[in-house]
Amino acid sequence: TVQSGTSVLTEKSTESSEKVNERSFEVEPALPHDLKHIPYHNVRRSEKELLTRASEFYRIAAARRTLRFFSDDPVPKEVIRQLIRAAGTAPSGAHTEPWTFIAISDPTTKSNIRDIVEQEEKINYKKRMGIKWTTDLSPLRTNWIKEYLTTAPYLILVFKQTYGILPNGQKKIHYYNELSVSIACGILITAIQYTGLVTLTSTPMNCGPAIRNILGRPSNEKLVLLLPVGYPAKDATVPDLQRKDLTEILVEID
Ligand code: IYR
């Protein structure tokens, strides 16, 4: 609710005044009122070219697989930076760009992350999750041992910023931060594939706070995705999965 005559937009109007104050957001818009609008130039392509390009992109996207077996061959740092630049082009609510990407090649940090993930995953597989979960996952042949976390030359961790912090210390609303970061993740995963590298779309359960702590990240950042990035191991295998046909995923209303 916008409180007229004050400069705060409260997140929850039901909270005590002290709490409200703590969780207040700046009313100043994320973007300047007088933001300039400039002409947009588009390369107009023929219908034939559109189909060629859409088909080519489909071919690349369809070749992507989630890999669990990585080579330890190094990947140039500049490639990782370029991939993250691409992810950072994602659209975001009110152009708030609510993401932080952490690229880790340091072996000790990778090993510490592996320890945290394996400790939690062991609990997930052995007791936290039920028989239905373990049965549903068994065809994928996954378990709590995550060798790829130390083998892959890079781990990219994607954090969503649930709110921003203005230079004056006040909080700034990050609209649709979950969706904005998810779109950035989609671009990142596809960029990795296009580049010729592989990744594993992993969302380590219950590990967010511990990983955030060892990386010294602030509390407005929440771990969304952990992506090992590298080349596949020479003997890597993937489950023989089929994707749904277009007719199963598309409803056309003409
Ligand atoms: N996160 C666990 C288990 C897991 C869950 C799903 I849903 C998958 O599609 C694959 C694995 C793990 O990484 O082992």
Short mmCIF file of C-alpha atoms and ligand atoms in Angstrom, two decimals:
data_model
loop_
_atom_site.label_atom_id
_atom_site.label_comp_id
_atom_site.label_asym_id
_atom_site.label_seq_id
_atom_site.Cartn_x
_atom_site.Cartn_y
_atom_site.Cartn_z
CA THR A 1 0.00 0.00 0.00
CA VAL A 2 1.28 3.45 -0.87
CA GLN A 3 1.08 5.74 2.13
CA SER A 4 0.31 9.18 0.81
CA GLY A 5 2.42 11.91 2.31
CA THR A 6 5.22 9.51 3.27
CA SER A 7 8.05 8.19 1.20
CA VAL A 8 7.56 4.53 1.97
CA LEU A 9 5.71 1.70 0.35
CA THR A 10 5.16 -0.97 2.96
CA GLU A 11 5.50 -4.59 2.12
CA LYS A 12 2.85 -5.70 4.61
CA SER A 13 0.40 -3.22 6.06
CA THR A 14 -0.54 -5.50 8.97
CA GLU A 15 2.84 -5.47 10.65
CA SER A 16 3.80 -3.47 13.74
CA SER A 17 5.13 0.00 13.00
CA GLU A 18 8.65 -1.06 13.98
CA LYS A 19 8.55 -4.06 11.66
CA VAL A 20 7.00 -1.96 8.90
CA ASN A 21 9.78 0.56 9.20
CA GLU A 22 12.41 -2.18 9.04
CA ARG A 23 10.86 -3.58 5.90
CA SER A 24 10.09 -0.32 4.17
CA PHE A 25 10.70 0.26 0.50
CA GLU A 26 11.57 3.49 -1.25
CA VAL A 27 8.63 4.88 -3.22
CA GLU A 28 10.93 6.56 -5.72
CA PRO A 29 10.52 4.54 -8.91
CA ALA A 30 13.32 2.21 -9.96
CA LEU A 31 13.61 4.24 -13.18
CA PRO A 32 13.65 8.05 -13.61
CA HIS A 33 10.27 9.69 -14.43
CA ASP A 34 11.84 11.43 -17.42
CA LEU A 35 13.49 8.31 -18.87
CA LYS A 36 14.21 8.98 -22.54
CA HIS A 37 12.65 6.72 -25.18
CA ILE A 38 14.74 6.18 -28.31
CA PRO A 39 13.98 4.66 -31.74
CA TYR A 40 14.39 0.88 -31.98
CA HIS A 41 15.93 -0.59 -35.08
CA ASN A 42 15.05 -4.13 -36.13
CA VAL A 43 16.63 -6.17 -38.90
CA ARG A 44 13.60 -7.11 -41.03
CA ARG A 45 14.06 -10.69 -42.27
CA SER A 46 12.16 -12.57 -44.94
CA GLU A 47 9.72 -15.30 -43.88
CA LYS A 48 12.11 -17.88 -45.32
CA GLU A 49 14.93 -16.52 -43.22
CA LEU A 50 12.73 -16.49 -40.11
CA LEU A 51 12.01 -20.19 -40.52
CA THR A 52 15.66 -21.02 -41.20
CA ARG A 53 16.77 -19.16 -38.10
CA ALA A 54 14.00 -20.55 -35.86
CA SER A 55 14.87 -24.08 -37.04
CA GLU A 56 18.57 -23.54 -36.46
CA PHE A 57 17.90 -22.29 -32.94
CA TYR A 58 15.64 -25.28 -32.26
CA ARG A 59 18.42 -27.62 -33.41
CA ILE A 60 20.82 -26.06 -30.92
CA ALA A 61 18.32 -26.02 -28.05
CA ALA A 62 17.25 -29.62 -28.74
CA ALA A 63 20.87 -30.84 -28.54
CA ARG A 64 21.12 -29.64 -24.94
CA ARG A 65 21.26 -32.36 -22.30
CA THR A 66 21.78 -32.23 -18.57
CA LEU A 67 25.23 -33.69 -17.94
CA ARG A 68 26.42 -35.30 -14.70
CA PHE A 69 29.87 -36.34 -15.89
CA PHE A 70 32.37 -33.55 -16.47
CA SER A 71 35.93 -33.32 -17.72
CA ASP A 72 38.31 -31.28 -15.60
CA ASP A 73 39.67 -29.57 -18.73
CA PRO A 74 39.86 -25.84 -18.06
CA VAL A 75 37.51 -23.34 -19.66
CA PRO A 76 38.74 -19.78 -20.35
CA LYS A 77 37.54 -17.24 -17.81
CA GLU A 78 36.54 -14.84 -20.60
CA VAL A 79 34.08 -17.44 -21.95
CA ILE A 80 32.37 -17.64 -18.56
CA ARG A 81 32.25 -13.85 -18.38
CA GLN A 82 30.66 -13.64 -21.81
CA LEU A 83 28.03 -16.25 -20.85
CA ILE A 84 27.14 -14.24 -17.76
CA ARG A 85 26.95 -11.05 -19.82
CA ALA A 86 24.39 -12.86 -21.99
CA ALA A 87 22.39 -13.98 -18.92
CA GLY A 88 22.41 -10.38 -17.69
CA THR A 89 20.54 -9.27 -20.82
CA ALA A 90 17.38 -10.99 -19.54
CA PRO A 91 14.28 -8.87 -19.14
CA SER A 92 13.48 -7.97 -15.53
CA GLY A 93 10.61 -6.35 -13.64
CA ALA A 94 10.98 -2.55 -13.99
CA HIS A 95 14.49 -3.23 -15.30
CA THR A 96 15.70 -3.97 -11.76
CA GLU A 97 18.13 -6.70 -12.92
CA PRO A 98 17.68 -8.63 -9.66
CA TRP A 99 20.50 -11.16 -10.11
CA THR A 100 23.99 -11.92 -8.89
CA PHE A 101 26.12 -14.55 -10.61
CA ILE A 102 29.05 -16.10 -8.77
CA ALA A 103 31.61 -17.88 -10.97
CA ILE A 104 33.84 -20.22 -8.99
CA SER A 105 36.98 -21.90 -10.25
CA ASP A 106 38.81 -21.92 -6.89
CA PRO A 107 39.23 -25.63 -5.93
CA THR A 108 38.82 -25.03 -2.18
CA THR A 109 35.54 -23.14 -2.61
CA LYS A 110 34.26 -25.80 -5.02
CA SER A 111 35.18 -28.48 -2.50
CA ASN A 112 33.45 -26.61 0.36
CA ILE A 113 30.32 -26.30 -1.76
CA ARG A 114 30.48 -29.99 -2.61
CA ASP A 115 30.69 -30.84 1.11
CA ILE A 116 27.59 -28.75 1.90
CA VAL A 117 25.59 -30.18 -1.02
CA GLU A 118 26.56 -33.81 -0.37
CA GLN A 119 25.77 -33.55 3.33
CA GLU A 120 22.25 -32.26 2.58
CA GLU A 121 21.67 -34.60 -0.36
CA LYS A 122 22.60 -37.62 1.75
CA ILE A 123 19.82 -36.65 4.17
CA ASN A 124 17.43 -36.03 1.24
CA TYR A 125 18.10 -39.41 -0.33
CA LYS A 126 18.29 -41.38 2.94
CA LYS A 127 15.54 -39.88 5.05
CA ARG A 128 14.13 -36.44 4.21
CA MET A 129 12.40 -37.39 0.97
CA GLY A 130 9.98 -40.29 0.77
CA ILE A 131 9.99 -43.51 -1.20
CA LYS A 132 7.95 -41.85 -4.01
CA TRP A 133 10.74 -39.30 -4.58
CA THR A 134 13.55 -41.87 -4.63
CA THR A 135 11.51 -44.17 -6.89
CA ASP A 136 10.67 -41.32 -9.29
CA LEU A 137 14.33 -40.31 -9.52
CA SER A 138 15.86 -43.78 -9.73
CA PRO A 139 15.74 -43.97 -13.58
CA LEU A 140 18.01 -40.90 -13.64
CA ARG A 141 20.60 -42.84 -11.55
CA THR A 142 21.36 -39.85 -9.37
CA ASN A 143 22.58 -40.10 -5.80
CA TRP A 144 24.05 -37.85 -3.12
CA ILE A 145 27.60 -38.08 -4.46
CA LYS A 146 28.19 -34.99 -6.58
CA GLU A 147 31.63 -35.45 -8.08
CA TYR A 148 30.91 -32.90 -10.80
CA LEU A 149 30.97 -30.14 -8.17
CA THR A 150 34.74 -30.50 -7.90
CA THR A 151 35.51 -31.85 -11.39
CA ALA A 152 33.84 -29.16 -13.50
CA PRO A 153 36.24 -26.25 -14.02
CA TYR A 154 33.54 -23.71 -13.10
CA LEU A 155 30.52 -23.55 -10.86
CA ILE A 156 28.14 -20.71 -11.66
CA LEU A 157 25.80 -19.89 -8.81
CA VAL A 158 22.77 -17.77 -9.61
CA PHE A 159 21.26 -15.75 -6.79
CA LYS A 160 18.03 -13.77 -6.94
CA GLN A 161 18.04 -10.46 -5.10
CA THR A 162 14.68 -10.48 -3.34
CA TYR A 163 15.05 -6.72 -2.95
CA GLY A 164 17.69 -4.15 -3.79
CA ILE A 165 19.44 -1.66 -1.54
CA LEU A 166 19.53 1.99 -2.59
CA PRO A 167 22.63 4.12 -2.00
CA ASN A 168 20.82 5.68 1.01
CA GLY A 169 20.38 2.22 2.56
CA GLN A 170 16.66 1.93 1.83
CA LYS A 171 15.25 -1.14 0.20
CA LYS A 172 14.15 -1.11 -3.42
CA ILE A 173 11.41 -3.40 -4.69
CA HIS A 174 12.56 -6.05 -7.12
CA TYR A 175 9.37 -6.85 -9.00
CA TYR A 176 9.04 -10.38 -10.35
CA ASN A 177 12.55 -11.20 -9.13
CA GLU A 178 11.90 -14.95 -9.21
CA LEU A 179 10.63 -14.90 -12.80
CA SER A 180 13.30 -12.42 -13.97
CA VAL A 181 16.09 -14.61 -12.59
CA SER A 182 14.48 -17.75 -14.00
CA ILE A 183 14.49 -16.18 -17.47
CA ALA A 184 18.16 -15.20 -17.00
CA CYS A 185 18.88 -18.82 -16.04
CA GLY A 186 17.20 -20.03 -19.24
CA ILE A 187 19.34 -17.70 -21.32
CA LEU A 188 22.47 -18.80 -19.44
CA ILE A 189 21.77 -22.51 -19.92
CA THR A 190 21.07 -22.04 -23.62
CA ALA A 191 24.16 -19.84 -24.05
CA ILE A 192 26.29 -22.57 -22.43
CA GLN A 193 24.87 -25.08 -24.91
CA TYR A 194 25.35 -22.77 -27.90
CA THR A 195 28.96 -22.15 -26.85
CA GLY A 196 29.76 -25.87 -26.90
CA LEU A 197 29.95 -26.51 -23.19
CA VAL A 198 27.62 -28.48 -20.92
CA THR A 199 25.91 -27.93 -17.60
CA LEU A 200 23.63 -29.51 -15.04
CA THR A 201 20.58 -27.53 -13.93
CA SER A 202 20.81 -28.14 -10.20
CA THR A 203 18.83 -26.61 -7.36
CA PRO A 204 20.54 -27.86 -4.19
CA MET A 205 17.84 -28.47 -1.64
CA ASN A 206 18.33 -26.82 1.79
CA CYS A 207 21.84 -25.60 0.91
CA GLY A 208 21.09 -21.97 0.09
CA PRO A 209 21.92 -20.29 3.42
CA ALA A 210 25.12 -22.34 4.04
CA ILE A 211 26.41 -21.63 0.51
CA ARG A 212 25.44 -17.96 0.80
CA ASN A 213 27.44 -17.79 4.04
CA ILE A 214 30.64 -19.33 2.72
CA LEU A 215 30.46 -16.95 -0.25
CA GLY A 216 29.81 -14.00 2.06
CA ARG A 217 26.69 -12.95 0.17
CA PRO A 218 24.13 -10.60 1.77
CA SER A 219 20.79 -11.82 3.14
CA ASN A 220 18.71 -10.29 0.30
CA GLU A 221 20.30 -12.83 -2.05
CA LYS A 222 18.78 -16.30 -2.34
CA LEU A 223 20.37 -19.17 -4.23
CA VAL A 224 18.26 -20.17 -7.24
CA LEU A 225 20.55 -22.36 -9.33
CA LEU A 226 23.93 -24.05 -9.19
CA LEU A 227 25.41 -24.79 -12.61
CA PRO A 228 28.60 -26.79 -13.03
CA VAL A 229 30.04 -25.71 -16.39
CA GLY A 230 32.67 -27.41 -18.53
CA TYR A 231 33.21 -30.07 -21.16
CA PRO A 232 31.56 -33.45 -20.81
CA ALA A 233 33.76 -36.35 -19.61
CA LYS A 234 34.93 -38.57 -22.51
CA ASP A 235 32.81 -41.50 -21.26
CA ALA A 236 29.81 -39.34 -20.24
CA THR A 237 26.36 -40.88 -20.60
CA VAL A 238 22.90 -39.35 -20.42
CA PRO A 239 19.52 -41.00 -19.85
CA ASP A 240 17.74 -41.84 -23.10
CA LEU A 241 14.88 -39.38 -22.65
CA GLN A 242 12.46 -38.20 -25.30
CA ARG A 243 10.87 -34.79 -25.38
CA LYS A 244 7.16 -34.18 -25.83
CA ASP A 245 6.03 -33.66 -29.39
CA LEU A 246 4.95 -30.17 -30.46
CA THR A 247 1.33 -31.37 -30.64
CA GLU A 248 1.49 -32.19 -26.91
CA ILE A 249 2.80 -28.79 -25.83
CA LEU A 250 1.17 -26.38 -28.28
CA VAL A 251 -2.44 -25.27 -28.53
CA GLU A 252 -3.03 -23.09 -31.59
CA ILE A 253 -5.92 -20.67 -31.75
CA ASP A 254 -6.07 -19.14 -35.22
N1 IYR B 1 18.50 -32.69 -6.43
C1 IYR B 1 18.79 -34.10 -6.31
C2 IYR B 1 17.69 -34.97 -6.77
C3 IYR B 1 17.11 -34.72 -8.11
C4 IYR B 1 15.83 -34.23 -8.20
C5 IYR B 1 15.24 -34.07 -9.39
I1 IYR B 1 13.31 -33.42 -9.42
C6 IYR B 1 15.94 -34.38 -10.59
O1 IYR B 1 15.33 -34.19 -11.83
C7 IYR B 1 17.22 -34.89 -10.51
C8 IYR B 1 17.80 -35.05 -9.26
C9 IYR B 1 20.09 -34.46 -7.03
O2 IYR B 1 20.67 -33.60 -7.70
O3 IYR B 1 20.53 -35.58 -6.92
#
